[in-house]
Coordinates of C-alpha atoms in Angstrom, one line a residue:
M877 CA 7.6 -1.5 1.3
T878 CA 3.8 -2.1 1.1
A879 CA 2.1 -4.7 3.0
T880 CA -1.5 -5.9 2.7
T881 CA -3.5 -8.3 4.7
S882 CA -6.8 -10.0 4.0
S883 CA -9.3 -12.0 5.8
S884 CA -11.7 -14.6 4.4
R885 CA -14.6 -13.5 6.6
N886 CA -17.2 -11.2 5.1
S887 CA -18.5 -8.8 7.7
T888 CA -21.2 -7.5 5.4
G889 CA -22.9 -10.8 4.6
P890 CA -23.0 -14.5 5.3
I891 CA -19.9 -16.6 5.2
E892 CA -19.6 -18.5 2.0
L893 CA -19.6 -22.3 2.4
A894 CA -16.5 -23.5 0.6
F895 CA -14.3 -26.5 0.2
E896 CA -10.8 -25.8 1.4
P897 CA -8.6 -28.5 -0.1
I898 CA -5.5 -27.8 2.0
V899 CA -3.7 -30.4 4.0
G900 CA -3.5 -29.1 7.6
A901 CA -5.8 -26.2 7.1
Y902 CA -8.9 -27.8 8.7
L903 CA -8.2 -28.5 12.3
E904 CA -7.3 -26.6 15.5
H905 CA -3.8 -27.9 15.8
V906 CA -2.4 -26.6 12.5
R907 CA 0.3 -24.6 14.1
E908 CA 1.3 -27.1 16.8
P909 CA 4.3 -29.5 16.6
Q910 CA 3.9 -32.8 14.9
L911 CA 3.7 -34.8 18.2
S912 CA 0.7 -32.7 19.3
R913 CA -1.0 -33.2 16.0
W914 CA -0.6 -36.9 16.2
A915 CA -1.7 -37.0 19.8
F916 CA -4.9 -35.1 18.9
A917 CA -5.5 -37.1 15.7
P918 CA -7.9 -39.7 17.1
F919 CA -10.0 -37.0 18.7
D920 CA -10.0 -34.9 15.6
A921 CA -10.9 -37.9 13.4
M922 CA -13.9 -38.8 15.7
T923 CA -15.0 -35.2 15.7
A924 CA -14.9 -35.1 11.9
I925 CA -16.9 -38.4 11.6
T926 CA -19.5 -37.3 14.1
T927 CA -19.9 -33.9 12.6
G928 CA -20.1 -35.3 9.1
W929 CA -22.8 -37.8 10.0
V930 CA -24.9 -35.2 11.8
D931 CA -24.7 -32.7 9.0
Y932 CA -25.5 -35.4 6.4
L933 CA -28.6 -36.7 8.3
T934 CA -29.8 -33.1 8.9
R935 CA -29.6 -32.3 5.2
A936 CA -31.1 -35.7 4.3
V937 CA -34.2 -35.0 6.5
E938 CA -34.5 -31.5 5.0
R939 CA -34.6 -32.8 1.4
R940 CA -36.8 -35.8 2.5
A941 CA -34.3 -38.4 1.2
T942 CA -35.6 -41.9 0.6
P943 CA -33.7 -45.1 1.3
L944 CA -32.9 -45.2 -2.5
D945 CA -31.4 -41.7 -2.2
L946 CA -29.3 -42.8 0.7
A947 CA -27.9 -45.7 -1.3
H948 CA -27.2 -43.4 -4.2
D949 CA -25.4 -41.0 -1.9
A950 CA -23.2 -43.8 -0.6
L951 CA -22.3 -45.0 -4.1
E952 CA -21.4 -41.4 -5.2
W953 CA -19.3 -40.8 -2.1
W954 CA -17.4 -44.1 -2.7
Q955 CA -16.7 -43.3 -6.3
A956 CA -15.5 -39.7 -5.5
V957 CA -13.2 -40.9 -2.8
H958 CA -11.6 -43.8 -4.7
T959 CA -11.5 -42.5 -8.3
K960 CA -8.0 -41.6 -9.5
V961 CA -7.5 -39.8 -12.8
E962 CA -4.6 -37.8 -14.3
P963 CA -4.9 -34.0 -13.9
T964 CA -5.1 -31.9 -17.0
W965 CA -4.7 -28.2 -17.9
S966 CA -7.9 -26.2 -18.1
T967 CA -6.5 -23.4 -20.4
P968 CA -5.4 -24.0 -24.0
F969 CA -1.7 -23.8 -24.7
R970 CA 1.0 -24.8 -27.2
V971 CA 4.4 -26.3 -26.4
E972 CA 7.1 -23.7 -27.1
R973 CA 10.1 -25.8 -26.1
E974 CA 10.7 -29.2 -24.6
W975 CA 13.5 -30.8 -22.6
A976 CA 13.9 -34.2 -21.0
T977 CA 12.7 -32.9 -17.6
A978 CA 10.3 -30.0 -18.6
R979 CA 8.1 -28.4 -21.2
L980 CA 7.7 -24.7 -21.8
L981 CA 4.0 -24.1 -22.3
D982 CA 2.8 -21.0 -24.2
F983 CA -0.5 -19.6 -22.9
S984 CA -0.1 -16.2 -24.6
D985 CA -3.3 -14.7 -26.1
A986 CA -1.5 -11.8 -27.9
D987 CA 1.9 -11.0 -29.2
T988 CA 2.3 -7.6 -27.5
A989 CA 5.4 -5.6 -26.9
M990 CA 5.7 -6.7 -23.3
V991 CA 8.3 -8.6 -21.2
P992 CA 7.0 -12.2 -21.0
T993 CA 6.1 -13.8 -17.7
V994 CA 7.1 -17.3 -16.8
I995 CA 5.4 -19.2 -14.0
L996 CA 7.4 -21.9 -12.1
P997 CA 4.9 -24.3 -10.4
P998 CA 5.8 -26.3 -7.3
Q999 CA 7.9 -29.4 -7.9
A1000 CA 7.0 -31.6 -4.9
G1001 CA 5.6 -34.8 -6.0
H1002 CA 2.5 -33.4 -7.8
A1003 CA 1.6 -32.3 -11.3
S1004 CA 2.3 -28.7 -12.4
T1005 CA -1.4 -28.2 -13.2
I1006 CA -2.0 -26.7 -9.8
V1007 CA -1.3 -23.3 -11.4
D1008 CA -4.2 -23.9 -13.8
Y1009 CA -6.3 -25.9 -11.3
T1010 CA -9.8 -25.3 -12.9
Q1011 CA -11.4 -22.8 -15.2
T1012 CA -12.6 -20.8 -12.2
Q1013 CA -9.5 -21.3 -10.0
S1014 CA -6.5 -20.7 -12.2
Q1015 CA -3.3 -18.6 -11.7
V1016 CA -2.8 -18.8 -15.4
R1017 CA -6.2 -17.3 -16.3
T1018 CA -5.9 -14.7 -13.6
A1019 CA -2.6 -13.5 -15.2
L1020 CA -4.2 -13.4 -18.6
Q1021 CA -7.2 -11.5 -17.3
N1022 CA -5.0 -8.9 -15.8
G1023 CA -3.1 -8.1 -18.9
L1024 CA -0.1 -10.5 -19.0
D1025 CA -0.6 -11.3 -22.6
R1026 CA 2.8 -13.1 -23.1
L1027 CA 2.4 -15.9 -20.5
Y1028 CA 4.4 -19.1 -20.2
V1029 CA 4.6 -22.0 -17.7
L1030 CA 7.4 -24.4 -17.2
E1031 CA 5.8 -27.8 -16.7
W1032 CA 7.9 -30.2 -14.7
K1033 CA 8.0 -33.8 -16.0
G1034 CA 8.0 -36.8 -13.8
A1035 CA 11.4 -38.4 -13.3
T1036 CA 12.4 -41.6 -15.2
E1037 CA 15.3 -43.9 -15.3
E1038 CA 16.9 -41.6 -17.9
T1039 CA 16.4 -38.4 -15.9
K1040 CA 17.0 -39.6 -12.3
D1041 CA 20.4 -37.8 -12.2
T1042 CA 19.0 -34.4 -13.1
T1043 CA 20.8 -31.6 -11.1
I1044 CA 20.0 -28.1 -10.1
E1045 CA 22.4 -26.9 -12.8
D1046 CA 20.1 -28.7 -15.4
Y1047 CA 17.2 -26.6 -14.2
I1048 CA 19.2 -23.4 -14.4
T1049 CA 20.1 -24.3 -18.0
I1050 CA 16.4 -24.8 -18.8
L1051 CA 15.7 -21.3 -17.4
D1052 CA 18.6 -19.9 -19.4
D1053 CA 17.2 -21.5 -22.6
T1054 CA 13.7 -20.2 -21.7
A1055 CA 14.9 -16.6 -21.2
A1056 CA 16.9 -16.7 -24.5
A1057 CA 13.9 -18.0 -26.4
L1058 CA 11.7 -15.3 -25.1
G1059 CA 14.0 -12.3 -25.8
G1060 CA 16.4 -12.3 -22.9
K1061 CA 14.2 -10.6 -20.3
I1062 CA 11.5 -12.3 -18.2
N1063 CA 9.3 -11.9 -15.2
L1064 CA 9.4 -14.8 -12.9
V1065 CA 6.5 -16.1 -10.7
G1066 CA 7.4 -19.0 -8.4
D1067 CA 5.0 -21.0 -6.2
C1068 CA 6.5 -22.9 -3.3
Q1069 CA 9.5 -24.9 -4.6
G1070 CA 9.2 -22.9 -7.8
G1071 CA 9.7 -19.8 -5.7
W1072 CA 13.1 -20.6 -4.3
L1073 CA 14.2 -21.8 -7.7
A1074 CA 13.1 -18.4 -9.1
A1075 CA 15.0 -16.6 -6.4
I1076 CA 18.1 -18.5 -7.1
Y1077 CA 17.9 -17.8 -10.8
A1078 CA 17.2 -14.1 -10.1
A1079 CA 20.4 -14.0 -8.0
L1080 CA 22.5 -15.8 -10.6
R1081 CA 21.1 -13.8 -13.6
P1082 CA 20.1 -10.4 -12.2
G1083 CA 20.2 -8.9 -15.7
V1084 CA 17.7 -11.3 -17.1
V1085 CA 14.9 -11.1 -14.5
N1086 CA 12.6 -8.0 -14.8
S1087 CA 10.5 -8.8 -11.6
L1088 CA 10.2 -11.6 -9.1
A1089 CA 6.9 -12.8 -7.5
I1090 CA 6.8 -15.7 -5.0
G1091 CA 3.9 -17.3 -3.2
A1092 CA 4.4 -19.6 -0.2
A1093 CA 8.1 -20.0 -1.2
P1094 CA 10.6 -20.8 1.5
I1095 CA 13.7 -18.7 1.4
D1096 CA 14.9 -19.1 5.0
F1097 CA 14.1 -22.7 5.6
H1098 CA 14.6 -22.5 9.3
A1099 CA 12.5 -19.4 10.0
G1100 CA 9.2 -19.6 11.9
Y1101 CA 7.5 -22.8 12.7
S1102 CA 7.1 -25.4 10.0
A1103 CA 5.8 -29.0 10.2
I1104 CA 8.3 -30.0 7.5
R1105 CA 11.1 -28.8 9.8
D1106 CA 9.9 -31.1 12.5
W1107 CA 10.3 -34.1 10.2
T1108 CA 13.6 -32.8 8.9
E1109 CA 15.0 -32.6 12.4
A1110 CA 13.6 -36.0 13.2
F1111 CA 15.3 -37.6 10.2
R1112 CA 18.5 -35.7 10.9
A1113 CA 18.8 -37.5 14.3
T1114 CA 18.9 -40.8 12.5
G1115 CA 22.0 -39.9 10.6
E1116 CA 21.8 -36.8 8.4
L1117 CA 20.6 -37.9 4.9
A1118 CA 20.5 -41.6 5.6
A1119 CA 16.7 -41.8 5.7
Y1120 CA 16.3 -39.7 2.5
R1121 CA 19.0 -41.6 0.7
G1122 CA 17.2 -44.8 1.7
M1123 CA 14.0 -43.7 0.1
V1124 CA 15.8 -42.7 -3.1
A1125 CA 17.6 -46.1 -3.2
L1126 CA 14.3 -47.9 -2.8
G1127 CA 13.0 -46.0 -5.8
G1128 CA 16.0 -47.1 -8.0
G1129 CA 17.5 -43.6 -7.9
V1130 CA 14.1 -41.9 -8.2
Y1131 CA 12.2 -40.3 -5.3
R1132 CA 8.7 -41.7 -5.6
G1133 CA 5.9 -39.1 -5.7
Q1134 CA 3.8 -41.4 -3.6
N1135 CA 6.2 -40.9 -0.7
Q1136 CA 5.6 -37.2 -1.0
V1137 CA 1.8 -37.6 -1.0
T1138 CA 1.9 -39.8 2.0
G1139 CA 4.2 -37.4 3.7
F1140 CA 1.8 -34.5 3.2
K1141 CA -1.0 -36.6 4.6
M1142 CA 1.1 -37.4 7.7
L1143 CA 1.7 -33.7 8.3
E1144 CA -2.0 -33.6 9.3
P1145 CA -3.0 -37.1 10.2
A1146 CA -6.7 -36.4 10.6
G1147 CA -7.0 -34.2 7.5
Q1148 CA -7.9 -37.0 5.2
V1149 CA -10.8 -38.1 7.4
Q1150 CA -11.9 -34.5 7.7
R1151 CA -12.0 -34.0 3.9
Q1152 CA -13.9 -37.3 3.3
M1153 CA -16.5 -36.5 6.0
D1154 CA -17.0 -33.0 4.6
L1155 CA -17.7 -34.7 1.3
W1156 CA -20.3 -37.1 2.9
A1157 CA -22.0 -34.2 4.7
H1158 CA -22.5 -32.3 1.3
I1159 CA -22.9 -35.3 -1.0
D1160 CA -26.2 -33.8 -2.2
D1161 CA -24.4 -30.6 -3.4
P1162 CA -23.1 -31.2 -6.9
D1163 CA -20.8 -28.1 -6.8
F1164 CA -19.2 -29.3 -3.6
V1165 CA -18.7 -32.8 -4.9
Q1166 CA -17.1 -31.4 -8.1
R1167 CA -14.7 -29.3 -6.0
Y1168 CA -13.7 -32.4 -4.0
R1169 CA -13.2 -34.4 -7.3
D1170 CA -11.0 -31.6 -8.6
F1171 CA -8.8 -31.7 -5.6
V1172 CA -8.5 -35.4 -5.4
T1173 CA -7.6 -35.5 -9.1
W1174 CA -4.6 -33.3 -8.4
F1175 CA -3.6 -34.3 -4.9
E1176 CA -3.8 -38.1 -5.3
W1177 CA -2.0 -38.2 -8.7
D1178 CA 1.7 -38.4 -7.7
Q1179 CA 4.8 -37.5 -9.8
D1180 CA 8.3 -38.9 -9.3
M1181 CA 11.3 -36.6 -8.8
A1182 CA 14.9 -37.0 -9.8
G1183 CA 16.8 -38.6 -6.8
T1184 CA 19.9 -36.5 -7.3
F1185 CA 18.0 -33.2 -7.4
Y1186 CA 15.8 -34.2 -4.4
L1187 CA 18.8 -35.1 -2.2
W1188 CA 20.5 -31.8 -3.2
V1189 CA 17.4 -29.8 -2.1
V1190 CA 17.1 -31.7 1.2
E1191 CA 20.8 -31.3 2.1
H1192 CA 21.6 -27.7 0.9
L1193 CA 18.3 -26.0 1.5
F1194 CA 16.1 -27.8 4.1
M1195 CA 19.0 -29.0 6.3
N1196 CA 21.9 -26.6 5.9
N1197 CA 19.8 -23.5 4.9
E1198 CA 22.6 -22.4 2.6
L1199 CA 20.4 -20.0 0.5
V1200 CA 20.2 -17.3 3.3
K1201 CA 23.6 -18.2 4.7
G1202 CA 25.3 -17.1 1.5
T1203 CA 27.1 -20.4 1.1
L1204 CA 24.9 -22.0 -1.6
R1205 CA 26.9 -22.8 -4.8
V1206 CA 25.3 -23.6 -8.2
A1207 CA 27.5 -24.4 -11.2
G1208 CA 30.6 -23.2 -9.3
E1209 CA 29.0 -19.8 -8.5
T1210 CA 27.9 -18.6 -5.1
V1211 CA 24.2 -17.6 -5.0
D1212 CA 24.1 -14.0 -3.6
L1213 CA 20.5 -12.9 -2.9
G1214 CA 21.9 -9.4 -2.5
K1215 CA 22.2 -9.2 -6.3
I1216 CA 18.4 -9.1 -6.5
T1217 CA 17.3 -5.5 -7.0
V1218 CA 14.1 -6.0 -9.1
P1219 CA 10.6 -5.3 -7.9
L1220 CA 9.5 -8.0 -5.4
Y1221 CA 6.0 -9.4 -4.8
L1222 CA 5.6 -11.8 -1.8
L1223 CA 2.5 -13.7 -0.8
A1224 CA 2.1 -15.7 2.4
G1225 CA -0.7 -17.4 4.4
T1226 CA -1.5 -17.3 8.1
N1227 CA -2.6 -21.0 8.0
D1228 CA 0.3 -22.3 5.9
H1229 CA 2.0 -25.0 8.1
I1230 CA 4.4 -25.9 5.3
T1231 CA 5.9 -22.5 4.5
P1232 CA 5.2 -20.0 7.4
P1233 CA 5.2 -16.3 6.5
E1234 CA 8.6 -15.8 8.1
Q1235 CA 10.2 -18.0 5.5
V1236 CA 8.8 -16.0 2.7
W1237 CA 9.6 -12.5 4.2
A1238 CA 13.3 -13.5 4.5
L1239 CA 13.8 -12.6 0.8
V1240 CA 13.2 -8.9 1.6
E1241 CA 16.0 -9.0 4.2
H1242 CA 18.5 -10.5 1.9
A1243 CA 17.7 -8.8 -1.4
N1244 CA 18.7 -5.3 -2.3
T1245 CA 15.4 -4.2 -3.8
P1246 CA 14.4 -0.6 -2.9
A1247 CA 11.8 -0.5 -0.2
Q1248 CA 9.2 1.2 -2.4
D1249 CA 9.4 -1.8 -4.8
V1250 CA 8.7 -4.5 -2.2
H1251 CA 5.1 -5.6 -2.0
S1252 CA 4.2 -8.1 0.7
R1253 CA 0.7 -9.6 1.1
L1254 CA -0.6 -11.8 4.0
L1255 CA -3.9 -13.5 3.8
E1256 CA -5.9 -16.2 5.7
A1257 CA -5.2 -19.2 3.6
G1258 CA -3.4 -22.5 3.8
H1259 CA -0.5 -23.6 1.5
L1260 CA -2.3 -24.6 -1.7
G1261 CA -4.9 -21.9 -1.2
L1262 CA -2.2 -19.3 -2.0
F1263 CA -1.9 -20.7 -5.5
M1264 CA -5.5 -21.6 -6.4
G1265 CA -7.8 -20.2 -3.8
R1266 CA -10.5 -17.9 -5.2
Q1267 CA -9.8 -15.2 -2.7
A1268 CA -6.0 -15.3 -3.3
L1269 CA -6.5 -15.1 -7.0
R1270 CA -9.1 -12.4 -7.0
E1271 CA -7.8 -10.1 -4.3
H1272 CA -4.1 -10.7 -4.4
W1273 CA -2.7 -12.3 -7.5
G1274 CA -4.9 -10.1 -9.7
P1275 CA -3.4 -6.9 -8.4
I1276 CA 0.1 -8.4 -8.4
F1277 CA -0.2 -9.4 -12.1
G1278 CA -1.6 -5.9 -12.9
D1279 CA 1.5 -4.3 -11.3
I1280 CA 3.8 -6.7 -13.3
R1281 CA 2.0 -5.7 -16.5
T1282 CA 2.7 -2.0 -15.7
I1283 CA 6.4 -2.5 -15.3
S1284 CA 6.7 -4.9 -18.3
R1285 CA 5.9 -2.4 -21.1
V1286 CA 8.6 -2.1 -23.7
E1287 CA 9.0 -0.1 -26.9
P1288 CA 6.8 -1.4 -29.7
R1289 CA 8.6 -3.9 -31.9
K1290 CA 8.9 -3.2 -35.6
T1291 CA 6.7 -6.2 -36.4
A1292 CA 3.8 -4.5 -34.6
A1293 CA 4.0 -1.3 -36.6
P1294 CA 2.0 -2.0 -39.8
K1295 CA -1.4 -0.2 -39.8
T1296 CA -4.6 -1.0 -41.6
E1297 CA -5.8 1.2 -44.5
D1298 CA -8.6 2.8 -42.6
E1299 CA -6.3 3.6 -39.7
P1300 CA -4.8 7.1 -40.5
A1301 CA -1.7 8.2 -38.7
A1302 CA -1.2 11.8 -37.8
T1303 CA 2.5 11.7 -37.1
P1304 CA 3.6 10.1 -40.4
A1305 CA 1.5 12.7 -42.2
K1306 CA 3.5 15.5 -40.5
R1307 CA 6.8 13.7 -41.3
T1308 CA 6.1 13.3 -45.0
T1309 CA 5.0 16.9 -45.7
T1310 CA 8.7 17.8 -46.5
A1311 CA 9.2 14.8 -48.8
A1312 CA 9.8 15.2 -52.5
K1313 CA 6.9 15.3 -55.0
P1314 CA 7.1 12.1 -56.9
K1315 CA 4.6 11.4 -59.7
A1316 CA 1.8 13.5 -58.2
T1317 CA -0.6 13.0 -61.1
R1318 CA -0.7 9.2 -60.6
K1319 CA -1.3 9.4 -56.9
A1320 CA -3.9 12.1 -56.8
A1321 CA -7.0 9.8 -56.9
P1322 CA -6.0 7.7 -53.8
A1323 CA -5.3 10.9 -51.9
K1324 CA -8.8 12.1 -52.5
R1325 CA -10.3 8.8 -51.1
K1326 CA -8.3 9.3 -47.9
A1327 CA -8.8 13.0 -47.7
T1328 CA -11.4 12.9 -44.9
P1329 CA -9.2 10.8 -42.5
A1330 CA -6.2 13.0 -43.3
K1331 CA -8.1 16.1 -42.4
R1332 CA -9.4 14.6 -39.2
T1333 CA -6.0 13.5 -37.9
A1334 CA -3.9 16.3 -39.1
A1335 CA -6.3 19.2 -38.4
A1336 CA -4.7 20.3 -35.2
T1337 CA -1.3 20.6 -36.9
T1338 CA -2.2 22.2 -40.2
T1339 CA -4.9 24.7 -39.3
S1340 CA -2.7 27.8 -39.0
R1341 CA -0.8 27.0 -42.2
A1342 CA -4.0 26.2 -44.1
T1343 CA -5.3 29.7 -43.3
S1344 CA -2.5 31.6 -44.9
E1345 CA -2.0 29.3 -48.0
P1346 CA -4.9 27.0 -48.4
K1347 CA -4.2 25.6 -51.8
A1348 CA -0.5 24.9 -51.3
A1349 CA -1.1 23.3 -47.9
T1350 CA -3.9 21.1 -49.2
S1351 CA -1.7 20.0 -52.2
K1352 CA 1.2 19.1 -50.0
V1353 CA -0.8 17.1 -47.5
A1354 CA -2.6 15.3 -50.3
T1355 CA 0.7 14.5 -52.0
A1356 CA 2.2 13.3 -48.7
K1357 CA -0.8 11.1 -48.0
A1358 CA -0.8 9.7 -51.5
E1359 CA 2.9 8.8 -51.2
E1360 CA 2.3 7.2 -47.8
K1361 CA -0.4 4.9 -49.2
V1362 CA 1.6 3.8 -52.2
T1363 CA 4.9 3.3 -50.4
K1364 CA 3.3 1.9 -47.2
P1365 CA 5.3 -1.3 -46.9
R1366 CA 8.6 0.6 -47.1
A1367 CA 7.4 3.5 -44.9
T1368 CA 6.5 1.2 -42.0
K1369 CA 9.9 1.2 -40.4
R1370 CA 10.3 4.9 -40.8
S1371 CA 6.8 5.6 -39.4
T1372 CA 7.6 3.4 -36.4
A1373 CA 10.4 5.7 -35.3
A1374 CA 8.1 8.7 -35.8
V1375 CA 5.3 7.2 -33.8
K1376 CA 7.5 6.6 -30.7
P1377 CA 7.2 10.1 -29.2
P1378 CA 3.3 10.0 -29.2
A1379 CA 3.4 6.4 -28.0
K1380 CA 5.5 7.6 -25.1
A1381 CA 2.9 10.2 -24.3
A1382 CA 0.2 7.6 -24.4
T1383 CA 1.7 5.7 -21.5
P1384 CA -0.1 7.5 -18.7
K1385 CA -2.6 4.7 -18.7
P1386 CA -0.2 2.1 -17.4
T1387 CA 1.4 4.8 -15.2
T1388 CA -2.0 5.4 -13.6
A1389 CA -2.3 1.7 -12.9
Q1390 CA 1.0 1.9 -11.0
A1391 CA -0.8 3.9 -8.4
E1392 CA -1.3 0.4 -6.8
P1393 CA -4.9 0.5 -5.6
K1394 CA -4.4 -2.7 -3.8
D1395 CA -1.7 -1.2 -1.7
T1396 CA -4.2 1.4 -0.4
A1397 CA -6.1 -1.5 1.2
P1398 CA -5.6 -2.1 4.9
K1399 CA -1.8 -2.0 5.5
T1400 CA 0.2 -3.6 8.2
T1401 CA 2.3 -0.5 8.9
T1402 CA 1.8 3.2 8.9
G1403 CA 5.3 4.0 7.9
Q1404 CA 7.8 2.5 5.4
A1405 CA 11.4 1.7 6.1
A1406 CA 14.2 2.7 3.9
K1407 CA 16.5 -0.2 4.6
R1408 CA 16.2 -3.9 4.3
S1409 CA 16.4 -4.7 8.0
T1410 CA 13.4 -2.5 8.7
V1411 CA 11.5 -3.7 5.7
A1412 CA 11.9 -7.3 6.6
S1413 CA 10.3 -6.8 9.9
T1414 CA 7.0 -5.5 8.6
P1415 CA 5.4 -8.7 7.3
P1416 CA 6.3 -10.8 10.4
A1417 CA 4.8 -8.1 12.5
K1418 CA 1.6 -8.5 10.7
A1419 CA 1.7 -12.3 11.0
A1420 CA 1.9 -11.8 14.7
D1421 CA -1.2 -9.6 14.6
T1422 CA -3.4 -12.4 13.4
P1423 CA -4.1 -14.7 16.4
V1424 CA -3.6 -18.3 15.2
A1425 CA -6.2 -19.6 17.6
D1426 CA -8.9 -17.4 16.0
T1427 CA -8.3 -18.5 12.4
P1428 CA -11.4 -20.0 10.9
K1429 CA -11.8 -23.6 9.8
S1430 CA -12.3 -24.7 6.3
T1431 CA -15.9 -23.8 6.1
D1432 CA -15.1 -20.2 6.8
T1433 CA -12.4 -19.9 4.2
P1434 CA -13.1 -19.3 0.5
D1435 CA -11.5 -21.8 -1.8

């Protein structure tokens, strides 16, 4: 297993001032229990307000702001804080398939012979656009830039009266339909809630999934410290699912997305004040203001969830932790994570108070993927920063997608075989030298026009023979090339089979990429384990190596 860690601090230059739009990633008490965070909330809020005003006034003096400038700043701050618009996708796509609860979006920029990749966004009260956050912070664009030409995203729709009874089986069916539509084999990339769904599907359909990558995805819901676990245990004391059923009942069978947004804010009670005061301090910085608007657009726009599905998740995963216990059943079948043997890519953040690293690493312990095919990455980031942070995309998701591309090569499909007229093929020329001599007089002229390419590509294979019998060899090659040009549409399928051996030899380029340059970066261990139990211990060990108290605040963390 390979493990990589990364820090947001730049030891060779100044720290980049950035907006870190992550609930709970700002303050000193991110890893403390909820009671502690609420106890410190007034102090944290006052600190944020004081610091925000001091920073604003300092910058105002430096830029010699006038009273009119101050009024303009106040108006812009108010509009940025209170404007609410629907988030949109930043990358062009087309709708491949559509269901009542989801859409399959096609972002592919080529039709290559490659196993397609499907991204499963989080489904937790927000829009799926987090995976295509902005043009400069996009998991989708990062995947395309790193060679995943066949790329799709399952966009989750908000629940309605008609879809409020959607079940986990319905989502598995959607994934089945998706895999079938894309050729029967897919790479799965799951973020947060999309991660455990991807893991469940990989366990149920091991023959369909080519590789599995998860970011900030809980597998063992009771491992490590999680702020959500505090709330789950608190509600549990009131009567198991009573509180959750009550919220669904109030929504008429739908779990309101606004409940989820409010819940995230309550996980870090002073976080909202901190974000708004950061905005006020940098209101004269157009880039900072735009980044704030981008975040508010996504974070404040809530999306309802099907009540039946929501209650199933709370009971079987968050409360009973059945996924790692081996007791989870879906459509009458037990979900056995041990059936997962494909390459694994895991990403976790040191500042993630929603899904601590231990919950992510649990997949290594329960899956049966060989140690050399398990790649774990730990970086200084909060929850959302693992999906859309610049550092996470550039230094971690980029190499991960590059690896997935390497293991996703398949034999060229017949539809990709046709060649242009000015693209000579050496191997077909060799194959047709033994063909019959049909109507040579009629094809002689085309052969002469293509004589130069034929000589260039076939020189290495015909030199010795041309020396002993120049006229005969030239005649046979010309005849063969002439026949290939005239009968090109029918020869395409035959030439495809002939091309395969050279194409196989051309694969060293992807093989070279498999050297995994990113895994030669600072590693968490000096030796690799052969068994799951040892492998699983590596990432948590690294998590412990990073003192929580020393983690930088938002201004030290690239977005």
